[in-house]
Amino acid sequence: MRVALAEEILNLDYNYTTKREYIIMAELTDATLFELDPETQEFGAAVATDWNWVDDTTLDVTLREGVTFHDGSELTAADVAYTYNWIVSEESEAQAKGTIERWLDNVEVTGDLSLRFHLKSVYPLVLRDMAQRVKLRPEGAYEADDGSIDESAMASDLIGAGPYKVVAFEPGQEVVLERFEDYWGERPAIENVVVRNLPDIGTQQAELMSGGVDWMFKVPLDVAESLGNTPQATHLSGPDLRVGFLVLDAAGYTDEEGPLTNVKVRQAVNHALNREEMSKFLIGGSSEPIHTPCHPAQFGCTEDIPAYPYDPEKARALLDEAGYGDGFRMDLWAYRDKPAAEAIAADLEAVGIDVNLRYVKLASLNQARAQQEIPAYFGTWGSGGTADTAAIARVHFSSESDRNLSGDGELTETVLAAEKTADPEERKRLYEEALTTIAEQAYWAPLFSYSQNYLVNPELDFPLSPDGLPRLDESSWK
């Protein structure tokens, strides 16, 4: 199977990377303690076969027998403890550190195949982080022969324990994978995978049509629909946890008495937006309009909160009630999906809001937001593929985040409280309270979920996952 990726693969070690392309690679080459069922969102055994909470901050884990790394060495508790302790160590600059250092104190070995995890505090997403973020490495993997630290040791000479092993790697050009016959789990149906870095979408298309590529993703909707009607390609559209939304400066950071500090104005903005048409015609595929500030598939993302159906007349009436019957001028910032940004601007213009669309690079938007210079922006968030409201709520509504334009301290307390209890029902209650506040106060204007478009060889059976993560190891030839 020949896979095309636009993003250059420069580092094979997912513990030190973040982007979606690297997640796709890690699914092929690496193993984790637990696995997450994308259908049920339940955790199951992987390298770990059993786990037990001794108390709220102590977790005992038992490992599977007979797991081997790609170099043939047996995976033991010492390897797992080394991996986790290394990532949270002072010397480590791993990308995974930011995720697990919030909750992990240390890991101790209690037997050849048993460990004890000591947490800093109660944290309900421990198993999810173990299932998704930390890839297991052999003991000493990040040490050079002379004993010095070598953070890049696994970057090109990866030793994983996943279904495929790396047999050749040219950074930025190609990765060649071979099925690992000693893999502890169910072995993939396809023996070899070649991942090609092809930055230009036109080149990817040409390669697909000529037979040089069997799978490509992040395909623009018009391209996917066009080529999907040819005998050489099949268009598949699957869900994605990414959502689009409009964030409004309710706190008045840009103008203490500005229009957006008025809840009726923010509610008017919500009623002005035709989410259904944006979702259907601009995103397409499996995209759906949403009224929640999270993806409905995420844990805790209740849809039983106030909604603002498309109603331009209602929007105009609310603006009039708020004292803005003649409209007002508003800068709207955006950095991606320009047609959607333009549609948002057009809908707001239609109810009397004079929109100045500032379409910029992401770095410029981030800088302006950090300096509290943005009254409204069209943003998106993919939650790192994590189907839990925590993955979007903390980032956008904590007091430390410059993405939080609500100025609502009580809301922040509620959002963070949901991460301080392991009781799922209490977490649901807290998120329902937080999401209801966000909706009632119209701090956001939620828009739509995203859709992932793929083009594949018609002979390739590529199953779509409900969480939007491409699991290429589950592919097979028809």
CSV table of C-alpha atoms in Angstrom, one decimal:
chain,number,residue,atom,x,y,z
A,1,MET,CA,0.0,0.0,0.0
A,2,ARG,CA,1.4,3.3,-1.1
A,3,VAL,CA,0.4,6.3,1.1
A,4,ALA,CA,0.7,10.0,0.2
A,5,LEU,CA,1.2,12.6,2.9
A,6,ALA,CA,1.6,16.3,2.2
A,7,GLU,CA,3.3,16.9,5.5
A,8,GLU,CA,7.0,16.0,5.6
A,9,ILE,CA,7.9,13.1,7.9
A,10,LEU,CA,11.1,14.2,9.5
A,11,ASN,CA,10.9,12.4,12.9
A,12,LEU,CA,9.6,8.9,13.4
A,13,ASP,CA,9.3,9.3,17.2
A,14,TYR,CA,5.7,10.4,18.1
A,15,ASN,CA,6.8,11.1,21.7
A,16,TYR,CA,8.5,14.1,20.1
A,17,THR,CA,6.0,15.2,17.5
A,18,THR,CA,2.3,16.3,17.4
A,19,LYS,CA,0.8,16.6,13.9
A,20,ARG,CA,-1.9,14.3,12.6
A,21,GLU,CA,0.4,12.8,10.0
A,22,TYR,CA,2.7,11.7,12.8
A,23,ILE,CA,-0.2,10.2,14.6
A,24,ILE,CA,-1.0,8.2,11.5
A,25,MET,CA,2.6,6.9,11.4
A,26,ALA,CA,2.6,6.1,15.1
A,27,GLU,CA,-0.5,4.0,14.7
A,28,LEU,CA,1.5,1.8,12.3
A,29,THR,CA,4.8,1.6,14.2
A,30,ASP,CA,4.1,2.0,17.9
A,31,ALA,CA,2.3,0.3,20.8
A,32,THR,CA,0.7,1.8,23.9
A,33,LEU,CA,-0.5,0.4,27.2
A,34,PHE,CA,-4.1,0.6,26.3
A,35,GLU,CA,-6.3,0.9,23.3
A,36,LEU,CA,-9.4,3.0,22.7
A,37,ASP,CA,-12.3,1.6,20.8
A,38,PRO,CA,-13.3,4.4,18.4
A,39,GLU,CA,-16.9,3.0,18.2
A,40,THR,CA,-17.6,2.8,22.0
A,41,GLN,CA,-14.9,5.1,23.4
A,42,GLU,CA,-14.1,2.4,25.9
A,43,PHE,CA,-10.6,1.4,26.9
A,44,GLY,CA,-9.3,-2.1,26.4
A,45,ALA,CA,-6.2,-4.1,26.9
A,46,ALA,CA,-3.1,-3.5,24.7
A,47,VAL,CA,0.4,-4.0,26.1
A,48,ALA,CA,-1.3,-3.7,29.4
A,49,THR,CA,-3.8,-6.6,30.2
A,50,ASP,CA,-5.1,-5.5,33.6
A,51,TRP,CA,-5.2,-2.4,35.7
A,52,ASN,CA,-6.5,-1.5,39.2
A,53,TRP,CA,-6.9,1.8,41.0
A,54,VAL,CA,-5.4,1.3,44.4
A,55,ASP,CA,-6.8,4.8,45.3
A,56,ASP,CA,-7.6,8.0,43.4
A,57,THR,CA,-3.9,8.7,42.7
A,58,THR,CA,-2.3,5.2,42.5
A,59,LEU,CA,-2.7,2.9,39.5
A,60,ASP,CA,-1.4,-0.6,39.3
A,61,VAL,CA,-0.8,-2.0,35.8
A,62,THR,CA,0.0,-5.6,34.6
A,63,LEU,CA,1.6,-6.1,31.2
A,64,ARG,CA,1.1,-8.7,28.6
A,65,GLU,CA,3.6,-11.6,28.3
A,66,GLY,CA,5.5,-12.1,25.1
A,67,VAL,CA,5.5,-8.5,23.7
A,68,THR,CA,8.6,-7.8,21.7
A,69,PHE,CA,10.1,-4.6,20.3
A,70,HIS,CA,11.1,-4.4,16.6
A,71,ASP,CA,14.8,-5.2,17.6
A,72,GLY,CA,13.7,-8.5,19.1
A,73,SER,CA,14.1,-7.5,22.7
A,74,GLU,CA,11.3,-8.4,25.1
A,75,LEU,CA,9.2,-5.6,26.5
A,76,THR,CA,9.2,-5.5,30.3
A,77,ALA,CA,8.0,-3.3,33.1
A,78,ALA,CA,11.4,-1.7,33.2
A,79,ASP,CA,10.9,-0.4,29.6
A,80,VAL,CA,7.5,1.1,30.4
A,81,ALA,CA,8.7,2.7,33.6
A,82,TYR,CA,11.7,4.1,31.7
A,83,THR,CA,9.5,5.5,29.0
A,84,TYR,CA,7.1,7.4,31.3
A,85,ASN,CA,9.8,8.5,33.8
A,86,TRP,CA,12.0,9.8,30.9
A,87,ILE,CA,9.2,11.8,29.4
A,88,VAL,CA,8.4,13.7,32.6
A,89,SER,CA,12.1,14.1,33.6
A,90,GLU,CA,13.7,17.5,33.6
A,91,GLU,CA,16.0,16.6,30.7
A,92,SER,CA,13.2,15.5,28.4
A,93,GLU,CA,11.8,18.0,25.9
A,94,ALA,CA,9.4,15.5,24.5
A,95,GLN,CA,6.1,16.8,23.1
A,96,ALA,CA,4.3,14.1,25.1
A,97,LYS,CA,5.6,15.8,28.3
A,98,GLY,CA,3.1,18.6,28.2
A,99,THR,CA,0.3,16.0,28.3
A,100,ILE,CA,1.4,13.7,31.0
A,101,GLU,CA,3.4,15.9,33.3
A,102,ARG,CA,0.2,17.5,34.5
A,103,TRP,CA,-0.8,14.3,36.2
A,104,LEU,CA,2.2,11.9,36.5
A,105,ASP,CA,4.6,12.0,39.4
A,106,ASN,CA,6.5,8.8,38.7
A,107,VAL,CA,6.3,5.1,37.8
A,108,GLU,CA,7.9,2.3,39.8
A,109,VAL,CA,8.5,-1.3,38.8
A,110,THR,CA,6.8,-3.8,41.0
A,111,GLY,CA,7.6,-6.9,39.1
A,112,ASP,CA,8.9,-8.1,35.7
A,113,LEU,CA,5.5,-7.4,34.2
A,114,SER,CA,3.9,-5.1,36.8
A,115,LEU,CA,4.1,-1.4,37.6
A,116,ARG,CA,2.7,1.3,39.9
A,117,PHE,CA,1.8,4.7,38.6
A,118,HIS,CA,1.9,7.5,41.1
A,119,LEU,CA,-0.3,10.5,40.1
A,120,LYS,CA,0.1,14.1,41.3
A,121,SER,CA,-3.6,14.5,41.6
A,122,VAL,CA,-6.9,13.1,40.5
A,123,TYR,CA,-7.1,13.2,36.7
A,124,PRO,CA,-9.9,11.5,34.8
A,125,LEU,CA,-8.1,11.2,31.5
A,126,VAL,CA,-5.2,9.0,32.6
A,127,LEU,CA,-6.1,5.9,30.6
A,128,ARG,CA,-6.9,8.0,27.6
A,129,ASP,CA,-3.5,9.7,27.7
A,130,MET,CA,-1.8,6.3,28.1
A,131,ALA,CA,-3.8,4.9,25.1
A,132,GLN,CA,-3.1,7.8,22.8
A,133,ARG,CA,0.0,9.9,23.7
A,134,VAL,CA,2.8,7.8,25.1
A,135,LYS,CA,4.5,5.3,22.8
A,136,LEU,CA,6.6,2.7,24.5
A,137,ARG,CA,10.4,2.6,24.1
A,138,PRO,CA,13.1,0.2,25.3
A,139,GLU,CA,14.9,1.0,28.5
A,140,GLY,CA,17.8,3.4,27.7
A,141,ALA,CA,16.4,4.4,24.3
A,142,TYR,CA,17.3,8.0,24.8
A,143,GLU,CA,20.8,7.5,26.0
A,144,ALA,CA,23.9,7.5,23.7
A,145,ASP,CA,26.6,4.9,24.0
A,146,ASP,CA,28.7,7.2,26.2
A,147,GLY,CA,25.8,7.6,28.6
A,148,SER,CA,24.9,11.1,27.4
A,149,ILE,CA,21.3,12.1,26.6
A,150,ASP,CA,20.2,11.7,22.9
A,151,GLU,CA,16.7,13.0,22.5
A,152,SER,CA,16.8,12.2,18.8
A,153,ALA,CA,17.8,8.6,19.2
A,154,MET,CA,14.5,7.3,18.0
A,155,ALA,CA,13.9,10.0,15.3
A,156,SER,CA,15.3,8.0,12.5
A,157,ASP,CA,16.2,4.6,14.0
A,158,LEU,CA,12.8,3.9,15.6
A,159,ILE,CA,12.4,0.9,17.9
A,160,GLY,CA,8.7,0.4,18.4
A,161,ALA,CA,6.4,-2.4,19.2
A,162,GLY,CA,3.6,-1.8,16.7
A,163,PRO,CA,2.3,-3.8,13.8
A,164,TYR,CA,4.8,-2.5,11.3
A,165,LYS,CA,8.6,-1.9,11.6
A,166,VAL,CA,10.6,0.7,9.7
A,167,VAL,CA,13.0,-0.8,7.2
A,168,ALA,CA,14.0,2.3,5.3
A,169,PHE,CA,13.6,6.0,6.0
A,170,GLU,CA,14.6,9.1,3.9
A,171,PRO,CA,13.4,12.1,6.0
A,172,GLY,CA,11.1,14.3,4.0
A,173,GLN,CA,10.8,11.8,1.2
A,174,GLU,CA,9.8,8.2,2.1
A,175,VAL,CA,9.3,5.7,4.9
A,176,VAL,CA,9.2,2.0,4.1
A,177,LEU,CA,7.4,-0.2,6.5
A,178,GLU,CA,7.3,-4.0,6.8
A,179,ARG,CA,4.8,-6.0,8.7
A,180,PHE,CA,6.2,-7.1,12.1
A,181,GLU,CA,5.6,-10.9,12.2
A,182,ASP,CA,6.2,-11.0,15.9
A,183,TYR,CA,3.6,-8.4,16.7
A,184,TRP,CA,1.7,-9.2,19.9
A,185,GLY,CA,-1.7,-8.3,18.4
A,186,GLU,CA,-3.6,-9.1,15.3
A,187,ARG,CA,-1.2,-8.7,12.3
A,188,PRO,CA,-2.3,-6.4,9.5
A,189,ALA,CA,-3.5,-7.9,6.2
A,190,ILE,CA,-1.1,-5.8,4.1
A,191,GLU,CA,2.5,-6.8,4.3
A,192,ASN,CA,4.2,-3.6,3.2
A,193,VAL,CA,3.4,0.1,3.5
A,194,VAL,CA,5.3,2.9,1.6
A,195,VAL,CA,4.7,6.4,2.9
A,196,ARG,CA,5.6,9.0,0.3
A,197,ASN,CA,5.9,12.7,1.1
A,198,LEU,CA,4.2,14.6,-1.7
A,199,PRO,CA,3.6,18.2,-0.7
A,200,ASP,CA,1.7,19.2,-3.8
A,201,ILE,CA,-1.9,18.0,-4.0
A,202,GLY,CA,-1.7,18.0,-7.8
A,203,THR,CA,1.2,15.6,-7.7
A,204,GLN,CA,-0.7,13.3,-5.4
A,205,GLN,CA,-3.7,13.3,-7.8
A,206,ALA,CA,-1.5,12.5,-10.7
A,207,GLU,CA,0.2,9.6,-8.8
A,208,LEU,CA,-3.2,8.2,-7.7
A,209,MET,CA,-4.4,8.3,-11.3
A,210,SER,CA,-1.3,6.6,-12.6
A,211,GLY,CA,-1.2,3.9,-9.8
A,212,GLY,CA,1.8,5.4,-7.9
A,213,VAL,CA,-0.4,6.1,-4.8
A,214,ASP,CA,-3.2,4.1,-3.2
A,215,TRP,CA,-4.3,6.4,-0.4
A,216,MET,CA,-4.4,10.2,0.2
A,217,PHE,CA,-6.3,12.3,2.7
A,218,LYS,CA,-7.0,16.0,3.5
A,219,VAL,CA,-8.4,16.1,-0.1
A,220,PRO,CA,-10.4,19.2,-1.0
A,221,LEU,CA,-14.0,18.4,-1.4
A,222,ASP,CA,-14.2,19.4,-5.0
A,223,VAL,CA,-11.2,17.4,-5.9
A,224,ALA,CA,-12.4,14.4,-4.0
A,225,GLU,CA,-15.8,14.5,-5.7
A,226,SER,CA,-14.3,15.0,-9.2
A,227,LEU,CA,-11.7,12.2,-9.0
A,228,GLY,CA,-14.0,9.9,-7.1
A,229,ASN,CA,-16.2,9.7,-10.2
A,230,THR,CA,-13.3,8.2,-12.2
A,231,PRO,CA,-12.5,4.5,-12.4
A,232,GLN,CA,-9.1,5.1,-10.9
A,233,ALA,CA,-10.2,6.4,-7.5
A,234,THR,CA,-12.9,6.0,-4.9
A,235,HIS,CA,-14.0,9.0,-2.8
A,236,LEU,CA,-14.6,8.2,0.9
A,237,SER,CA,-15.9,10.8,3.4
A,238,GLY,CA,-15.5,10.1,7.1
A,239,PRO,CA,-16.1,12.0,10.3
A,240,ASP,CA,-13.6,14.2,12.0
A,241,LEU,CA,-13.5,15.5,15.6
A,242,ARG,CA,-12.6,18.9,14.4
A,243,VAL,CA,-15.2,21.6,14.8
A,244,GLY,CA,-15.5,25.2,13.6
A,245,PHE,CA,-16.8,28.1,15.7
A,246,LEU,CA,-16.9,31.8,16.1
A,247,VAL,CA,-15.3,33.2,19.4
A,248,LEU,CA,-16.7,36.5,20.6
A,249,ASP,CA,-15.0,39.1,22.9
A,250,ALA,CA,-17.7,39.0,25.6
A,251,ALA,CA,-15.1,40.2,28.2
A,252,GLY,CA,-14.5,43.4,26.3
A,253,TYR,CA,-10.8,43.0,26.0
A,254,THR,CA,-10.7,45.0,22.8
A,255,ASP,CA,-13.4,47.5,23.9
A,256,GLU,CA,-14.7,47.6,27.5
A,257,GLU,CA,-18.1,48.8,26.3
A,258,GLY,CA,-18.1,47.3,22.9
A,259,PRO,CA,-21.1,45.7,21.3
A,260,LEU,CA,-19.9,42.2,21.9
A,261,THR,CA,-20.1,42.7,25.7
A,262,ASN,CA,-23.9,42.7,25.3
A,263,VAL,CA,-25.4,39.2,25.4
A,264,LYS,CA,-28.2,40.2,23.0
A,265,VAL,CA,-25.6,41.2,20.4
A,266,ARG,CA,-23.8,37.8,20.8
A,267,GLN,CA,-27.2,36.0,20.6
A,268,ALA,CA,-27.9,38.0,17.4
A,269,VAL,CA,-24.6,36.9,15.9
A,270,ASN,CA,-25.6,33.3,16.6
A,271,HIS,CA,-29.0,33.7,15.0
A,272,ALA,CA,-27.5,35.3,11.9
A,273,LEU,CA,-25.3,32.3,10.9
A,274,ASN,CA,-26.6,29.7,8.4
A,275,ARG,CA,-24.8,26.7,9.8
A,276,GLU,CA,-26.7,24.2,7.7
A,277,GLU,CA,-25.7,25.7,4.4
A,278,MET,CA,-22.1,26.2,5.5
A,279,SER,CA,-21.9,22.6,6.6
A,280,LYS,CA,-23.5,21.2,3.5
A,281,PHE,CA,-22.0,23.3,0.8
A,282,LEU,CA,-18.6,24.5,2.1
A,283,ILE,CA,-17.5,21.5,4.3
A,284,GLY,CA,-19.5,18.7,2.7
A,285,GLY,CA,-19.2,15.0,3.2
A,286,SER,CA,-20.2,13.9,6.7
A,287,SER,CA,-20.0,17.5,8.2
A,288,GLU,CA,-23.0,18.5,10.3
A,289,PRO,CA,-24.1,21.8,11.8
A,290,ILE,CA,-23.6,22.0,15.6
A,291,HIS,CA,-24.9,24.2,18.4
A,292,THR,CA,-22.5,22.9,21.0
A,293,PRO,CA,-19.0,24.3,21.9
A,294,CYS,CA,-17.6,20.8,21.5
A,295,HIS,CA,-18.0,17.8,19.1
A,296,PRO,CA,-21.2,16.0,19.9
A,297,ALA,CA,-19.3,12.7,19.8
A,298,GLN,CA,-17.1,13.8,22.7
A,299,PHE,CA,-17.7,12.5,26.2
A,300,GLY,CA,-19.6,15.2,28.2
A,301,CYS,CA,-20.7,17.1,25.1
A,302,THR,CA,-24.4,17.2,25.8
A,303,GLU,CA,-26.7,18.7,23.1
A,304,ASP,CA,-29.4,19.5,25.6
A,305,ILE,CA,-28.4,23.1,25.8
A,306,PRO,CA,-29.9,26.3,24.2
A,307,ALA,CA,-29.6,26.5,20.5
A,308,TYR,CA,-29.9,29.5,18.1
A,309,PRO,CA,-31.5,28.5,14.8
A,310,TYR,CA,-30.8,30.5,11.7
A,311,ASP,CA,-33.2,33.4,11.9
A,312,PRO,CA,-32.0,36.7,10.4
A,313,GLU,CA,-35.1,38.6,11.5
A,314,LYS,CA,-34.6,37.5,15.1
A,315,ALA,CA,-31.0,38.6,14.8
A,316,ARG,CA,-32.0,42.1,13.6
A,317,ALA,CA,-34.6,42.3,16.4
A,318,LEU,CA,-32.0,41.4,19.1
A,319,LEU,CA,-29.6,44.0,17.7
A,320,ASP,CA,-32.3,46.6,17.8
A,321,GLU,CA,-33.1,45.7,21.4
A,322,ALA,CA,-29.4,46.0,22.3
A,323,GLY,CA,-29.3,49.5,20.8
A,324,TYR,CA,-27.5,48.5,17.6
A,325,GLY,CA,-30.4,48.8,15.2
A,326,ASP,CA,-28.2,50.6,12.7
A,327,GLY,CA,-25.5,47.9,13.1
A,328,PHE,CA,-21.9,48.3,14.1
A,329,ARG,CA,-18.4,47.7,12.6
A,330,MET,CA,-16.6,44.5,13.7
A,331,ASP,CA,-13.2,43.0,12.8
A,332,LEU,CA,-13.5,39.3,12.1
A,333,TRP,CA,-10.3,37.4,12.1
A,334,ALA,CA,-9.7,34.1,10.3
A,335,TYR,CA,-6.7,31.9,9.2
A,336,ARG,CA,-8.2,28.9,7.4
A,337,ASP,CA,-11.1,27.8,5.2
A,338,LYS,CA,-11.5,31.2,3.6
A,339,PRO,CA,-14.9,30.4,1.9
A,340,ALA,CA,-16.4,29.6,5.3
A,341,ALA,CA,-14.9,32.8,6.8
A,342,GLU,CA,-16.4,34.8,3.9
A,343,ALA,CA,-19.8,33.1,4.4
A,344,ILE,CA,-19.7,34.0,8.1
A,345,ALA,CA,-18.9,37.6,7.1
A,346,ALA,CA,-21.7,37.7,4.5
A,347,ASP,CA,-24.3,36.4,7.0
A,348,LEU,CA,-23.4,39.0,9.6
A,349,GLU,CA,-23.4,41.7,6.9
A,350,ALA,CA,-26.9,40.6,6.0
A,351,VAL,CA,-28.2,41.5,9.5
A,352,GLY,CA,-26.5,44.9,9.5
A,353,ILE,CA,-23.1,44.2,11.1
A,354,ASP,CA,-20.3,45.9,9.0
A,355,VAL,CA,-17.6,43.2,9.0
A,356,ASN,CA,-14.0,43.8,8.2
A,357,LEU,CA,-12.7,40.3,7.4
A,358,ARG,CA,-9.0,40.0,8.4
A,359,TYR,CA,-7.8,36.8,6.8
A,360,VAL,CA,-4.3,36.2,8.0
A,361,LYS,CA,-1.7,33.5,8.7
A,362,LEU,CA,-2.2,31.6,11.9
A,363,ALA,CA,0.9,33.0,13.5
A,364,SER,CA,-0.5,36.6,13.0
A,365,LEU,CA,-3.8,35.6,14.5
A,366,ASN,CA,-2.1,34.0,17.5
A,367,GLN,CA,0.0,37.0,18.1
A,368,ALA,CA,-2.9,39.4,17.9
A,369,ARG,CA,-5.0,37.2,20.2
A,370,ALA,CA,-2.2,37.0,22.8
A,371,GLN,CA,-2.2,40.8,22.8
A,372,GLN,CA,-6.0,40.9,23.2
A,373,GLU,CA,-6.5,42.7,19.9
A,374,ILE,CA,-9.2,40.4,18.4
A,375,PRO,CA,-12.9,41.1,18.9
A,376,ALA,CA,-14.1,38.0,17.0
A,377,TYR,CA,-12.4,35.1,15.2
A,378,PHE,CA,-13.3,32.0,13.2
A,379,GLY,CA,-11.4,29.2,14.8
A,380,THR,CA,-11.3,25.4,14.6
A,381,TRP,CA,-10.2,22.7,17.0
A,382,GLY,CA,-9.5,19.0,16.5
A,383,SER,CA,-9.0,18.1,20.2
A,384,GLY,CA,-6.0,16.0,19.2
A,385,GLY,CA,-8.4,13.2,18.2
A,386,THR,CA,-9.5,13.0,21.9
A,387,ALA,CA,-13.2,12.3,22.2
A,388,ASP,CA,-13.7,14.0,25.5
A,389,THR,CA,-15.0,17.5,26.2
A,390,ALA,CA,-11.9,18.2,28.4
A,391,ALA,CA,-9.8,18.3,25.2
A,392,ILE,CA,-11.5,21.4,24.0
A,393,ALA,CA,-12.9,23.0,27.2
A,394,ARG,CA,-9.7,23.5,29.1
A,395,VAL,CA,-7.9,25.0,26.1
A,396,HIS,CA,-10.6,27.5,25.4
A,397,PHE,CA,-12.1,28.4,28.8
A,398,SER,CA,-9.3,28.2,31.3
A,399,SER,CA,-8.1,31.5,32.9
A,400,GLU,CA,-4.6,30.9,31.5
A,401,SER,CA,-5.7,30.7,27.9
A,402,ASP,CA,-5.7,33.7,25.6
A,403,ARG,CA,-8.4,31.8,23.6
A,404,ASN,CA,-10.8,32.5,26.5
A,405,LEU,CA,-12.6,35.7,25.6
A,406,SER,CA,-15.5,35.1,28.0
A,407,GLY,CA,-14.1,36.8,31.1
A,408,ASP,CA,-16.3,34.4,33.1
A,409,GLY,CA,-14.4,33.1,36.2
A,410,GLU,CA,-17.2,30.9,37.4
A,411,LEU,CA,-17.3,29.2,34.0
A,412,THR,CA,-13.5,28.5,34.3
A,413,GLU,CA,-13.9,27.0,37.7
A,414,THR,CA,-16.7,24.6,36.5
A,415,VAL,CA,-14.6,23.5,33.4
A,416,LEU,CA,-11.6,22.8,35.5
A,417,ALA,CA,-13.6,21.0,38.2
A,418,ALA,CA,-14.6,18.5,35.6
A,419,GLU,CA,-11.0,17.5,35.4
A,420,LYS,CA,-10.6,17.0,39.1
A,421,THR,CA,-13.0,14.2,39.6
A,422,ALA,CA,-12.9,10.6,38.2
A,423,ASP,CA,-16.6,10.2,38.6
A,424,PRO,CA,-18.0,10.1,35.0
A,425,GLU,CA,-21.5,11.2,36.1
A,426,GLU,CA,-20.2,14.1,38.0
A,427,ARG,CA,-18.0,15.1,35.0
A,428,LYS,CA,-21.1,15.0,32.8
A,429,ARG,CA,-23.0,17.2,35.2
A,430,LEU,CA,-20.2,19.7,35.4
A,431,TYR,CA,-19.8,19.9,31.6
A,432,GLU,CA,-23.6,20.2,31.2
A,433,GLU,CA,-23.5,23.2,33.5
A,434,ALA,CA,-20.5,24.8,31.7
A,435,LEU,CA,-21.9,24.2,28.2
A,436,THR,CA,-25.3,25.6,29.2
A,437,THR,CA,-23.6,28.8,30.5
A,438,ILE,CA,-21.6,29.1,27.2
A,439,ALA,CA,-24.8,28.7,25.2
A,440,GLU,CA,-27.0,31.0,27.3
A,441,GLN,CA,-24.3,33.7,27.3
A,442,ALA,CA,-23.5,33.1,23.6
A,443,TYR,CA,-19.8,33.3,24.3
A,444,TRP,CA,-19.3,31.3,21.1
A,445,ALA,CA,-21.2,30.8,17.9
A,446,PRO,CA,-20.7,27.0,17.2
A,447,LEU,CA,-20.8,26.3,13.5
A,448,PHE,CA,-20.2,22.8,12.2
A,449,SER,CA,-18.2,19.6,12.5
A,450,TYR,CA,-15.6,18.8,9.8
A,451,SER,CA,-15.4,16.0,7.4
A,452,GLN,CA,-12.3,14.1,6.3
A,453,ASN,CA,-12.2,13.4,2.5
A,454,TYR,CA,-10.1,10.5,1.2
A,455,LEU,CA,-9.2,9.3,-2.3
A,456,VAL,CA,-8.2,5.6,-2.4
A,457,ASN,CA,-7.4,2.9,-4.9
A,458,PRO,CA,-10.8,1.2,-5.7
A,459,GLU,CA,-9.2,-2.1,-4.8
A,460,LEU,CA,-8.3,-0.9,-1.3
A,461,ASP,CA,-10.6,-1.6,1.6
A,462,PHE,CA,-10.0,1.3,4.0
A,463,PRO,CA,-12.4,1.3,7.0
A,464,LEU,CA,-13.5,4.7,8.3
A,465,SER,CA,-13.3,5.4,12.1
A,466,PRO,CA,-15.9,7.5,13.9
A,467,ASP,CA,-13.2,9.5,15.6
A,468,GLY,CA,-11.7,10.5,12.3
A,469,LEU,CA,-8.3,8.9,12.9
A,470,PRO,CA,-7.0,7.0,9.8
A,471,ARG,CA,-6.0,3.5,11.0
A,472,LEU,CA,-4.1,2.3,8.0
A,473,ASP,CA,-3.1,-1.0,9.7
A,474,GLU,CA,-6.8,-2.1,9.4
A,475,SER,CA,-6.7,-1.8,5.6
A,476,SER,CA,-6.8,-4.7,3.2
A,477,TRP,CA,-7.0,-5.5,-0.5
A,478,LYS,CA,-10.3,-6.5,-1.8
